[in-house]
Short mmCIF file of C-alpha atoms in Angstrom, two decimals:
data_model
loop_
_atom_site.label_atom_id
_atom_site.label_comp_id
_atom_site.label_asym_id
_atom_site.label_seq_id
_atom_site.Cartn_x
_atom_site.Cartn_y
_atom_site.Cartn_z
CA UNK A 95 0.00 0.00 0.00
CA UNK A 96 1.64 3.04 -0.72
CA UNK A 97 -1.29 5.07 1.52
CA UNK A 98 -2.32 3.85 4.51
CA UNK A 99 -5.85 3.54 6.04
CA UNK A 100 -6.14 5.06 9.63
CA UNK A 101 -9.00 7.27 10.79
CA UNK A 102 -8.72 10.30 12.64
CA UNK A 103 -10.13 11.79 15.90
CA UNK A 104 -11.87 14.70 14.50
CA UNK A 105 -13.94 16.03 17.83
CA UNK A 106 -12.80 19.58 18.85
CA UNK A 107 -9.68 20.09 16.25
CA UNK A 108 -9.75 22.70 14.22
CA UNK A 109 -9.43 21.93 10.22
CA UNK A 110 -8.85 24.16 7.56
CA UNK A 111 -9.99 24.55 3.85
CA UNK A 112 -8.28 27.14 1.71
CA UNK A 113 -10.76 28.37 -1.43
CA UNK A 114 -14.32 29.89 -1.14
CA UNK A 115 -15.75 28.28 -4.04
CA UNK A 116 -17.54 24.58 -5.30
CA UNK A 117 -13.95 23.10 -4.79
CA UNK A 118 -14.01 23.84 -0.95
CA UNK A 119 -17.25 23.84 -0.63
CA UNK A 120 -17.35 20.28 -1.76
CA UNK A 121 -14.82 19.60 1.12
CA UNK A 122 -16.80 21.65 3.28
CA UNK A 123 -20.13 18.68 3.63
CA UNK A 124 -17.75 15.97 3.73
CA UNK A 125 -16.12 17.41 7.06
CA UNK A 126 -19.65 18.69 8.23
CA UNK A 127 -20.42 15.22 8.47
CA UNK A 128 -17.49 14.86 11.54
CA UNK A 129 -16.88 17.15 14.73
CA UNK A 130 -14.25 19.14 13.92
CA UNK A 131 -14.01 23.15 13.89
CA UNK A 132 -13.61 23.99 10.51
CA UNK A 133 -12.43 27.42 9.27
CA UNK A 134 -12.48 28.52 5.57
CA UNK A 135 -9.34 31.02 4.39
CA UNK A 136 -11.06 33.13 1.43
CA UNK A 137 -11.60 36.48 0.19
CA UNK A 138 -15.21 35.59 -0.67
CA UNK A 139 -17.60 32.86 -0.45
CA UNK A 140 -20.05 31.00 -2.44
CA UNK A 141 -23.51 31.11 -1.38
CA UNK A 142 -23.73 27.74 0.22
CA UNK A 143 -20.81 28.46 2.94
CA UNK A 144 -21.70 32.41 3.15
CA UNK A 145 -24.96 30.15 4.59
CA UNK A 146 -23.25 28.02 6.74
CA UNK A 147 -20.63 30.97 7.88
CA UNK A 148 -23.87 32.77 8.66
CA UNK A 149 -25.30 30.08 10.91
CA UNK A 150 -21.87 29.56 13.35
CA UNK A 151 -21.63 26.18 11.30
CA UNK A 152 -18.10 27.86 10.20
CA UNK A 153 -15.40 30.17 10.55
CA UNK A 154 -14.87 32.57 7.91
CA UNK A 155 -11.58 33.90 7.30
CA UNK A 156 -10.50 36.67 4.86
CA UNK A 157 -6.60 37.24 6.10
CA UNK A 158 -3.28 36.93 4.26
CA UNK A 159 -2.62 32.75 4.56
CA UNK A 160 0.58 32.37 6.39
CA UNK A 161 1.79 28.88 7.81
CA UNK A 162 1.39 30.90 10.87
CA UNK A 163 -2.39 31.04 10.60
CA UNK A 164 -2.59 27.47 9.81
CA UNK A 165 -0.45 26.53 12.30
CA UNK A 166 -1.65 23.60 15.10
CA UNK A 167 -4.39 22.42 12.43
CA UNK A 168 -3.98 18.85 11.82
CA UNK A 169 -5.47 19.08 8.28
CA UNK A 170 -5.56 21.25 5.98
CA UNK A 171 -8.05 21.09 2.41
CA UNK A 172 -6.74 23.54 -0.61
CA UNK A 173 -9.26 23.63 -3.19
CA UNK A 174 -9.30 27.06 -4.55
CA UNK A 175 -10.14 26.53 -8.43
CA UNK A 176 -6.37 27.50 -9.47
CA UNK A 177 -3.77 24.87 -9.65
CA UNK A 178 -1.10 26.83 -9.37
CA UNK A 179 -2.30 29.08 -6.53
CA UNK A 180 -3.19 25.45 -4.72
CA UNK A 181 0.63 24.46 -5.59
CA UNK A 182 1.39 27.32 -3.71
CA UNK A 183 -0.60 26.84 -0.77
CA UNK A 184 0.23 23.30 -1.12
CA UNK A 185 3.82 24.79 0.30
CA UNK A 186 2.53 27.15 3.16
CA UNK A 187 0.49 24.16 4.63
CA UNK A 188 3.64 21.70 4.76
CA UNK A 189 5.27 24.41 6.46
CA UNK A 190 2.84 24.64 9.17
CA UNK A 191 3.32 21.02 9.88
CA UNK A 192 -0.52 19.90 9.06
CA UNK A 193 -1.46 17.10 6.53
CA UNK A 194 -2.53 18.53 2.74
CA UNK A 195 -4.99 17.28 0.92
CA UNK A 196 -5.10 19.60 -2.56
CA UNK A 197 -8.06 18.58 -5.00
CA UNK A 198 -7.49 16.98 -8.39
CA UNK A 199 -3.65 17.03 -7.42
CA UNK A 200 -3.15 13.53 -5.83
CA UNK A 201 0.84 14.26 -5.95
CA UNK A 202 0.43 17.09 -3.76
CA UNK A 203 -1.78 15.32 -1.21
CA UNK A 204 -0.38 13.70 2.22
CA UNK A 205 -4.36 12.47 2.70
CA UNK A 206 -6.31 11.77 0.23
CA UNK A 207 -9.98 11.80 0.59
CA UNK A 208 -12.21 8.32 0.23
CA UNK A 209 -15.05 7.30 -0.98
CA UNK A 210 -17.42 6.72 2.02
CA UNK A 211 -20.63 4.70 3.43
CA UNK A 212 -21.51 6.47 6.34
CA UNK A 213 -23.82 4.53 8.98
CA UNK A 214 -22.23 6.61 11.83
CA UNK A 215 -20.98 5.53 13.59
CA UNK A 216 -20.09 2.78 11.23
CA UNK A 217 -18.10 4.19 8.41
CA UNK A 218 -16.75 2.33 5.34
CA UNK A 219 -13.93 4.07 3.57
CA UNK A 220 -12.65 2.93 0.03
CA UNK A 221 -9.76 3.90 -1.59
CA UNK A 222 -8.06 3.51 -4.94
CA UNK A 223 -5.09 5.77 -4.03
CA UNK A 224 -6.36 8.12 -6.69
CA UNK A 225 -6.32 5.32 -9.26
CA UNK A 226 -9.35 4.47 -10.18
CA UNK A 227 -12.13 6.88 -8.51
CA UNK A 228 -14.54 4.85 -11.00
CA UNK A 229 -14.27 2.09 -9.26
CA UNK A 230 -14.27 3.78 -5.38
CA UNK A 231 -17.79 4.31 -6.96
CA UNK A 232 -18.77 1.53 -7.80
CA UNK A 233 -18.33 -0.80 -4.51
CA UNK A 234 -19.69 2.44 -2.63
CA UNK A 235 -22.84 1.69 -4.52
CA UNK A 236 -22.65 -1.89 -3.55
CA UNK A 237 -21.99 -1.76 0.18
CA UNK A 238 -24.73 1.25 0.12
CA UNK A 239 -27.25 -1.59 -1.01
CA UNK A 240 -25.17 -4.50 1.42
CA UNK A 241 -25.85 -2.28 4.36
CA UNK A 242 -29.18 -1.20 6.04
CA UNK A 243 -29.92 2.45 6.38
CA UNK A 244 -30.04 1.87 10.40
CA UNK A 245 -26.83 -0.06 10.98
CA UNK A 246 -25.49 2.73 12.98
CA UNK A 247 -28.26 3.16 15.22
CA UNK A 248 -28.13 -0.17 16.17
CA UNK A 249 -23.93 -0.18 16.48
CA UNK A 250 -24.72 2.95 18.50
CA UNK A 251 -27.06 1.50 20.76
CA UNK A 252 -24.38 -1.19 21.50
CA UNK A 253 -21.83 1.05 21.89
CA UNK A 254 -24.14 2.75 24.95
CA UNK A 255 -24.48 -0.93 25.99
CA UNK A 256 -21.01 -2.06 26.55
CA UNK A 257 -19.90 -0.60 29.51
CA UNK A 258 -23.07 -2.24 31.16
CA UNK A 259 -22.00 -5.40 29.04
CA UNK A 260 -18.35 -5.15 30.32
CA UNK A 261 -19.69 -4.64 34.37
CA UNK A 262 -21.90 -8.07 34.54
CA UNK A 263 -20.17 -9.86 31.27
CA UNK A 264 -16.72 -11.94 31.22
CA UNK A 265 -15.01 -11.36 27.78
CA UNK A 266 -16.27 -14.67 25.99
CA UNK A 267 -19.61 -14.04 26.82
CA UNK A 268 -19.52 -10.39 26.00
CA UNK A 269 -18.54 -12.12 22.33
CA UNK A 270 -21.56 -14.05 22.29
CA UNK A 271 -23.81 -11.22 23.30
CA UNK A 272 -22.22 -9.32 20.60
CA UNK A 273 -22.58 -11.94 17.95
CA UNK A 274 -25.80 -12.57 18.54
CA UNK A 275 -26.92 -9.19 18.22
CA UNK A 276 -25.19 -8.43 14.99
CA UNK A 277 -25.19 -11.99 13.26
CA UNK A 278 -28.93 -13.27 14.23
CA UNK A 279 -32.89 -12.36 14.13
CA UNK A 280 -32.20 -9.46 16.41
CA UNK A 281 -30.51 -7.33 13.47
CA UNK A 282 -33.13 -8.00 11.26
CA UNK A 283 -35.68 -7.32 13.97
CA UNK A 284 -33.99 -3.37 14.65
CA UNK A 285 -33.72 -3.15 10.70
CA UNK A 286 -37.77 -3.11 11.11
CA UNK A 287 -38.57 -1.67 14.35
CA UNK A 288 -36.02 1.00 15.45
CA UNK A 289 -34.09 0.82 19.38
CA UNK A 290 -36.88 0.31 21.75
CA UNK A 291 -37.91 -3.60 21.78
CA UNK A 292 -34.13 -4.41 20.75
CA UNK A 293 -32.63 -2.41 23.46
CA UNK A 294 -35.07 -4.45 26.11
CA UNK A 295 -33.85 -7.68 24.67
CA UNK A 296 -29.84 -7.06 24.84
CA UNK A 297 -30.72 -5.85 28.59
CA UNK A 298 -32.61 -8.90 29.64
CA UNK A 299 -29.76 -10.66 27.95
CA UNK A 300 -26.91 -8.73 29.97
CA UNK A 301 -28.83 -9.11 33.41
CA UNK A 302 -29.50 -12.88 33.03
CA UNK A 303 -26.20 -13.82 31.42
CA UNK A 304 -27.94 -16.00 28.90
CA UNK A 305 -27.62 -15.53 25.25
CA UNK A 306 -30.49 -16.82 23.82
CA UNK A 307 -28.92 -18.11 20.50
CA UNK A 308 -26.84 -20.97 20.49
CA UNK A 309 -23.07 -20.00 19.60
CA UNK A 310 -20.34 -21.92 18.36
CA UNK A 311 -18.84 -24.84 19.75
CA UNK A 312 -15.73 -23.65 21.98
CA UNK A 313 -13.10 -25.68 19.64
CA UNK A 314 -13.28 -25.42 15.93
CA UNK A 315 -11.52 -28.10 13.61
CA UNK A 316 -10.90 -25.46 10.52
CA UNK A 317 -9.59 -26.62 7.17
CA UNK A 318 -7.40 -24.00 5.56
CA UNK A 319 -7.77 -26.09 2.10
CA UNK A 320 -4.77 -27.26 0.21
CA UNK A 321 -2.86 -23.70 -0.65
CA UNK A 322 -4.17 -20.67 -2.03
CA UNK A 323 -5.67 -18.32 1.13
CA UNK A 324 -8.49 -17.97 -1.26
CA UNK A 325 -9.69 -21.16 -0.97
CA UNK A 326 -10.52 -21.82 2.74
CA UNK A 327 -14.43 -21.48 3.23
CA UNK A 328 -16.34 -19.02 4.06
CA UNK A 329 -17.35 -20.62 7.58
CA UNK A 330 -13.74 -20.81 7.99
CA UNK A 331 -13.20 -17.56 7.66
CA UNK A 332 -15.84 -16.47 10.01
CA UNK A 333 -14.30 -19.26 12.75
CA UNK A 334 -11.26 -17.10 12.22
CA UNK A 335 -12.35 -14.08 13.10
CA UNK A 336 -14.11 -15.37 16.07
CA UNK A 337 -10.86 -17.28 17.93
CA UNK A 338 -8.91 -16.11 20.48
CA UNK A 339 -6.16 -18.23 19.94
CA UNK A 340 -5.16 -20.27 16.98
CA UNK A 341 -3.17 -23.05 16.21
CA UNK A 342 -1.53 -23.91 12.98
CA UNK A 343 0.69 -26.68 10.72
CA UNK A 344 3.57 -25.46 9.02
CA UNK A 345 1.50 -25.75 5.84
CA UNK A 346 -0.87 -23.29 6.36
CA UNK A 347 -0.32 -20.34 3.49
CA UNK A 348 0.46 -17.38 5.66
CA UNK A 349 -2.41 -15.44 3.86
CA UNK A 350 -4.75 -17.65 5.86
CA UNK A 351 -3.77 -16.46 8.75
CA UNK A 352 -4.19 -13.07 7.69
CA UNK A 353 -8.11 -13.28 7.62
CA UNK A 354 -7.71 -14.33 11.51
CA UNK A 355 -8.80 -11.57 14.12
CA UNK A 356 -6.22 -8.92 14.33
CA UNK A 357 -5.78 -9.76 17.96
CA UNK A 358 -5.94 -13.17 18.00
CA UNK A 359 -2.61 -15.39 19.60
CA UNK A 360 -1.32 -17.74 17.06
CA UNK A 361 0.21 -20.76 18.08
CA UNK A 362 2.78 -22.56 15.31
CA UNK A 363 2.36 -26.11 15.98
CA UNK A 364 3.97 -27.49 12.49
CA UNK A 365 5.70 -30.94 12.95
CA UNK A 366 8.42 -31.31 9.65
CA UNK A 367 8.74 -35.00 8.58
CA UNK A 368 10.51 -37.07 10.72
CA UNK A 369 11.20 -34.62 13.16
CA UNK A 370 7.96 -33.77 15.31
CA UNK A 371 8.69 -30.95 17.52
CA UNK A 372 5.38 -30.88 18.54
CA UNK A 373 3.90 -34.24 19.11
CA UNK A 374 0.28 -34.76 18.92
CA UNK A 375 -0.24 -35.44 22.71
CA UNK A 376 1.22 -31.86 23.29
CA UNK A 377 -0.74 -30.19 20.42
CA UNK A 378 -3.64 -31.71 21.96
CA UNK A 379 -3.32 -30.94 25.72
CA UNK A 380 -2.82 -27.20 24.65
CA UNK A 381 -5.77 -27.17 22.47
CA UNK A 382 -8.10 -28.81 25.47
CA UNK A 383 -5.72 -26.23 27.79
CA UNK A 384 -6.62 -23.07 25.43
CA UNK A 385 -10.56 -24.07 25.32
CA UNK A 386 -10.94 -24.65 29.77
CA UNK A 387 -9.24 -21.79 29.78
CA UNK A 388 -12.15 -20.08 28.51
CA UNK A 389 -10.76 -18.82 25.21
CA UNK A 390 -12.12 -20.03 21.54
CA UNK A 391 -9.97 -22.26 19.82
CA UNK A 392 -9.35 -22.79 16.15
CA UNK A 393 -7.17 -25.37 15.08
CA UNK A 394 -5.96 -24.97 11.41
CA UNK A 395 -4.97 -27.76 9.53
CA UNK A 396 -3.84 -27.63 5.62
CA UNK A 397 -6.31 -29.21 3.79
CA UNK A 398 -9.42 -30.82 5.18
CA UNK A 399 -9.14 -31.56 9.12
CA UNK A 400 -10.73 -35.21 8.40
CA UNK A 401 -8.55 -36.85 5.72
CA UNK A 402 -4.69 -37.78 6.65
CA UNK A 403 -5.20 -34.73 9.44
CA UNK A 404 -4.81 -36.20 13.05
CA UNK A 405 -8.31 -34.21 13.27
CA UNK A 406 -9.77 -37.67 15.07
CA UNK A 407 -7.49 -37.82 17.73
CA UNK A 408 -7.92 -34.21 18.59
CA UNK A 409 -11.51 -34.69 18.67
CA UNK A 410 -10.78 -37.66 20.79
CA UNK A 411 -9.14 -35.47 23.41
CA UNK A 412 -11.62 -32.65 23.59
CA UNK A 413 -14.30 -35.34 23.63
CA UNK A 414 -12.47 -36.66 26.75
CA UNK A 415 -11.81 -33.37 28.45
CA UNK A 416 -16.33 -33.08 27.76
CA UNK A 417 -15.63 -30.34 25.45
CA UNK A 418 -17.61 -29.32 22.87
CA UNK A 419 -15.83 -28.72 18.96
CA UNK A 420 -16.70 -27.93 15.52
CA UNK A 421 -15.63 -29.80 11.95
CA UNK A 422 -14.81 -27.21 9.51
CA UNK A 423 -14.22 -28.88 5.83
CA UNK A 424 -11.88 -27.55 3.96
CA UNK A 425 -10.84 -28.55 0.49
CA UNK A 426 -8.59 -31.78 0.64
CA UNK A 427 -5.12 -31.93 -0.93
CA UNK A 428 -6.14 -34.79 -3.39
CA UNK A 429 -9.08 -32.07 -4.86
CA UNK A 430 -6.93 -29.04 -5.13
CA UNK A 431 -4.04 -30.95 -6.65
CA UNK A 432 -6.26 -32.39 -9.33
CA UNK A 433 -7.96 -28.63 -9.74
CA UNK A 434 -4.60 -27.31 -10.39
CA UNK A 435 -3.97 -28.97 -13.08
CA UNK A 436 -7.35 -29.34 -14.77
CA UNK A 437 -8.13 -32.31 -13.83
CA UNK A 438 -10.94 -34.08 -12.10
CA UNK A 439 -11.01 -36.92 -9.18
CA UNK A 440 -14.32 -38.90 -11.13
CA UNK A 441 -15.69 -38.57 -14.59
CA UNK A 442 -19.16 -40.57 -15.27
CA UNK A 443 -18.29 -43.40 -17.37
CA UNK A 444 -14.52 -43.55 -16.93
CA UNK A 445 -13.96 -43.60 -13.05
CA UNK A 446 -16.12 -44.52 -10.35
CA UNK A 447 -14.18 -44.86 -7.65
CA UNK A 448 -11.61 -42.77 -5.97
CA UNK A 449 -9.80 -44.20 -2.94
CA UNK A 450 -7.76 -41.47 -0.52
CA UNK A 451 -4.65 -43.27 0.89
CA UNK A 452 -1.26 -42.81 2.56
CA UNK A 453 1.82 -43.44 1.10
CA UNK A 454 2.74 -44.44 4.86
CA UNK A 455 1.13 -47.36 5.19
CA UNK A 456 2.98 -49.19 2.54
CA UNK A 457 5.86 -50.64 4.33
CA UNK A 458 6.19 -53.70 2.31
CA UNK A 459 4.46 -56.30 4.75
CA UNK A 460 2.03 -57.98 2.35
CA UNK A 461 -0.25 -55.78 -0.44
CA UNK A 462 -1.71 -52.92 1.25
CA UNK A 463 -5.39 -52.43 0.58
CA UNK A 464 -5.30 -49.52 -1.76
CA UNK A 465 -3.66 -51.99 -4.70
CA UNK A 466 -7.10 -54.30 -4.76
CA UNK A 467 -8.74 -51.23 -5.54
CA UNK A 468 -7.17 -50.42 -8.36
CA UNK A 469 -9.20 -51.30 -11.33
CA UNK A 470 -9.70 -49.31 -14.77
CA UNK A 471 -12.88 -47.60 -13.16
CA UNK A 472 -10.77 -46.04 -10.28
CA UNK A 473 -8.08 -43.65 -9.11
CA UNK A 474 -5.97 -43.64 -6.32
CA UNK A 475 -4.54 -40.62 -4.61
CA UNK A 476 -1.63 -41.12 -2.56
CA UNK A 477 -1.11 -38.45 0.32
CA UNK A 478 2.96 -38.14 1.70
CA UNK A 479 3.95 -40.48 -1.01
CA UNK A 480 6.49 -39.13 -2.31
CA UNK A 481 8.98 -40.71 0.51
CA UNK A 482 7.47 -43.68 0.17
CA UNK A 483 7.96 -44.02 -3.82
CA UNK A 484 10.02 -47.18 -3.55
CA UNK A 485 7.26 -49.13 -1.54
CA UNK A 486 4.54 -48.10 -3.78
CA UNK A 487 6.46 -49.41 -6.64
CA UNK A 488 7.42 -52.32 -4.95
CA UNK A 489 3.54 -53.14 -3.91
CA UNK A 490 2.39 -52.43 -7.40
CA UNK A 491 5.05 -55.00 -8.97
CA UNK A 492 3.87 -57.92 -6.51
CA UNK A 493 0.17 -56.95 -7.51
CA UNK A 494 1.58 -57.47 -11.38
CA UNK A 495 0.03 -54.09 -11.95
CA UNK A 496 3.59 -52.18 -12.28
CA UNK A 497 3.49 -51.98 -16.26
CA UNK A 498 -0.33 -50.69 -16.68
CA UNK A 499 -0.16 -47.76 -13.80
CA UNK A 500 0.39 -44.43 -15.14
CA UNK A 501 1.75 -42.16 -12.47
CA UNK A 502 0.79 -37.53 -11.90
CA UNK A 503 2.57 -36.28 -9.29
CA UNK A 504 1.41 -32.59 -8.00
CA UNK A 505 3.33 -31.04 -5.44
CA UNK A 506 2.85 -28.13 -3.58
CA UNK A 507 -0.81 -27.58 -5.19
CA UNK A 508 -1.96 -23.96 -5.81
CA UNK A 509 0.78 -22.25 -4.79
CA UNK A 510 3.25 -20.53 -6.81
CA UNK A 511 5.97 -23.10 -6.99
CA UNK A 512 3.73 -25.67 -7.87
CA UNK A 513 5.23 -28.55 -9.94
CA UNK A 514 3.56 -31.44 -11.70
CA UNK A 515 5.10 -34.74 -13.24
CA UNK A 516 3.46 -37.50 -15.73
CA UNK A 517 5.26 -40.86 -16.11
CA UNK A 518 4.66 -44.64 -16.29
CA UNK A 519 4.40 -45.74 -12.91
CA UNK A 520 7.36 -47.86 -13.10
CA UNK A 521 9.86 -45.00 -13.17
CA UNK A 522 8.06 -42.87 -10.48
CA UNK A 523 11.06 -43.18 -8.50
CA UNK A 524 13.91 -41.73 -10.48
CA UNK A 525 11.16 -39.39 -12.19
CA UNK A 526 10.72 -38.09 -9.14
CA UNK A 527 13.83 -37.21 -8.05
CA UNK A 528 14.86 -35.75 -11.15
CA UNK A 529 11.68 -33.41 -11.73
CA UNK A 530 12.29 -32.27 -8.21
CA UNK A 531 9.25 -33.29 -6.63
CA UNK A 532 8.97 -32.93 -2.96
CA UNK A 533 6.92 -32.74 -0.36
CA UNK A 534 3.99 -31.78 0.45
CA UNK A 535 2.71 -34.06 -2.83
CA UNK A 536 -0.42 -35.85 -4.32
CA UNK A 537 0.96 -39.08 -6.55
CA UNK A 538 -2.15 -40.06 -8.30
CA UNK A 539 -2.26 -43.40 -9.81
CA UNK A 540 -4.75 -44.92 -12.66
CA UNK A 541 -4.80 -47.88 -15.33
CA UNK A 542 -2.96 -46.04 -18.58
CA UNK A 543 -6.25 -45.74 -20.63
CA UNK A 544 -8.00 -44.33 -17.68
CA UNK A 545 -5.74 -41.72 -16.35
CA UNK A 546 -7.03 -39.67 -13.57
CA UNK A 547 -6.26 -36.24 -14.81
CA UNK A 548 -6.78 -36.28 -18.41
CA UNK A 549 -5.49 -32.70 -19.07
CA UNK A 550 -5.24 -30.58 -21.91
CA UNK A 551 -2.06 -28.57 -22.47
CA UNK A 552 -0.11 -26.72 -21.75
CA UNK A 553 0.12 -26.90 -17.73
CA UNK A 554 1.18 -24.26 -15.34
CA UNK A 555 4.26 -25.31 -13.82
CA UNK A 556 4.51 -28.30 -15.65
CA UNK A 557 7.90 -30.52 -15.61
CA UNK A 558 8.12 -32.16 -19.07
CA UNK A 559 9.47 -35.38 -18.28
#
């Protein structure tokens, strides 16, 4: 961002717009709107703020503009018709220490003005950084429609609530009163009838200490899905920016954890392969720890928190510890690896079945289950496989299947670095290491005339091998 979004205390400081004419007086109602003193500098003014100097909403002032006089103003509007007489003034207001804001002359301007939705005391500001004004426009007019016309009434009527909220509330229940107010019936209810019968119910709510809707489970079991921040859900998003603390694997995309609460601890909990710095016991007697503590708890996991996820045994332990928690989907590795590259998991008349295994559980002791499955109607996708590329190959051969598997390998899906190999099964594991694909990987394995991703070219990312 080259400007930076911030809003200012406004009550009792004194701003000043240089001009008397449509320019300022434009400038003029958009400060009206706040509580600031606002003083004009101008020989003459145009009817509209001759009105409002008339009426004490304004000071009018008609002498020689010196950084002097605008000295101790903390912002300063120059809008007087003539750019070069603005460029000027433009020089006189840096001097006086204030922030500038010239019209039409976005290289002169410290602050630059935004586009607003104002539901005071819920205001929306959009910017563009002078870019595209257009578009400022544009999702003005949506969130205009998005928003009801008495959204601030009812964020005002909170805000008289919360110190009564704060005196008989603890600070998760406060949350709860809060999010019921603003997420259920009771917003729509103040949308149609105004303060009165909503201000009752939030009282009766804050004496008793009961919030009547049910809110979420204490523990939430959040998917981040398999990569891109973009593709956790929506829920998951909203789990986010409910926790107090989260927890999350090394494979999280960092953007994820940008959608959390701004205030929100987060706990890295990542284990690497073969070195687990955090075993799951631990990661689970902090997560039950976090939640009896009183605090909501969102455990992130890459991918979907049921498949190849340890979610179970966390589950297990809050289940133990009589704690309540929440499954979250999120889009599994084995989907967004076979999105990635065009490609899809089932296709009516080819494959019917898809079986979701480990590459783990192939340690060479007999024919693991997966390899009865694989028939020309199915596909097999392979989670942390890549290690284990010499036992697949090896179970495959003693099933007599080696010579009719084809092998796609996908490694870190929907991310920037993402890599993808095609090759006869039978050479995964040299193919492998000579593409230079690692871990975190999807090795997806079909019969050759029924390949899993049947993808048209040319592939992001792709390794010609």
């Amino acid at each position: 961002m080259k400007t930076f979004p911030m809003f200012l205390t406004m009550t009792d400081r004194r701003v000043v717009i240089l001009g008397g004419g449509e320019q300022a007086t434009q400038k003029c109602r958009l400060m009206l709107k706040t509580e600031a003193e606002i003083e004009v500098f101008a020989p003459t003014l145009d009817v509209e703020l001759q009105a409002l100097a008339d009426k004490g909403r304004i000071t009018h002032r008609t002498g020689p503009i010196t950084a002097k006089a605008l000295q101790g103003a903390p912002l300063v509007f120059v809008g007087t018709g003539c750019p070069g007489i603005d460029a000027a003034l433009h020089a006189v207001a840096r001097d006086a220490g204030a922030l500038v804001n010239v019209v039409d002359q976005p290289d002169l301007c410290d602050a630059i003005t935004p586009a607003i939705v104002d539901r005071d005391p819920v205001v929306v500001a959009i910017g563009t950084e002078g870019t595209a004004p257009v578009l400022a426009r544009q999702v003005k007019t949506a969130l205009e429609r998005m928003l009801d016309p008495r959204l601030g009434d009812l964020a005002a009527l909170a805000g008289r609530l919360r110190d009564y909220a704060a005196h008989r509330l603890g600070p998760r229940q406060r949350r709860d009163l809060w999010r019921w107010v603003f997420n259920g019936p009771l917003r729509a209810q103040h949308a149609r009838e105004g303060d009165a019968p909503v201000a009752r119910a939030i009282k009766d709510v804050i004496r008793t200490g009961k919030v009547p809707a049910a809110a979420p489970a204490p523990v939430a079991l959040v998917g981040a899905g398999p990569g891109s921040s973009d593709l956790i859900t929506l829920r998951g998003v909203q789990r986010l920016q409910e926790a107090d603390i989260i927890f999350y694997d090394r494979l999280v995309d960092p953007g994820v954890l940008e959608l959390a609460r701004r205030d929100a601890e987060r706990v890295f909990v990542g284990k690497e392969p073969g070195c687990h710095a955090w075993p799951q016991d631990k990661i689970n007697a902090v997560i039950v720890g976090a939640a009896k503590r009183g605090q909501r708890v969102v455990r992130l996991k890459c991918g979907d928190p049921g498949v190849f996820a340890r979610g179970a045994e966390e589950a297990e332990a809050l289940q133990a510890a009589n704690l309540e928690y929440e499954i979250v989907p999120g889009v599994t590795a084995a989907s967004g690896a076979a999105a990635a590259v065009g490609g899809f998991l089932t296709e009516r008349g080819k494959s019917d079945t898809l079986v979701l295994t480990t590459g783990r559980c192939a340690d060479g002791n007999g024919v693991p289950d997966w390899v009865t499955h694989l028939t020309q109607r199915s596909n097999v996708a392979v989670y942390m496989g890549v290690a284990a590329a010499p036992k697949i190959a090896d179970c495959l051969s003693r099933a007599g299947l080696l010579d009719q598997i084809d092998l796609t390998a996908v490694s870190n899906a929907q991310h920037a670095d993402q890599k993808v190999l095609r090759c006869a099964a039978k050479n995964m594991v040299e193919k492998l290491t000579e593409a230079g694909i690692e871990s975190p990987a999807i090795l997806f394995l079909s019969h050759r005339d029924t390949s899993t991703c049947d993808m048209a070219e040319p592939v992001p990312h792709l390794v010609a091998v």
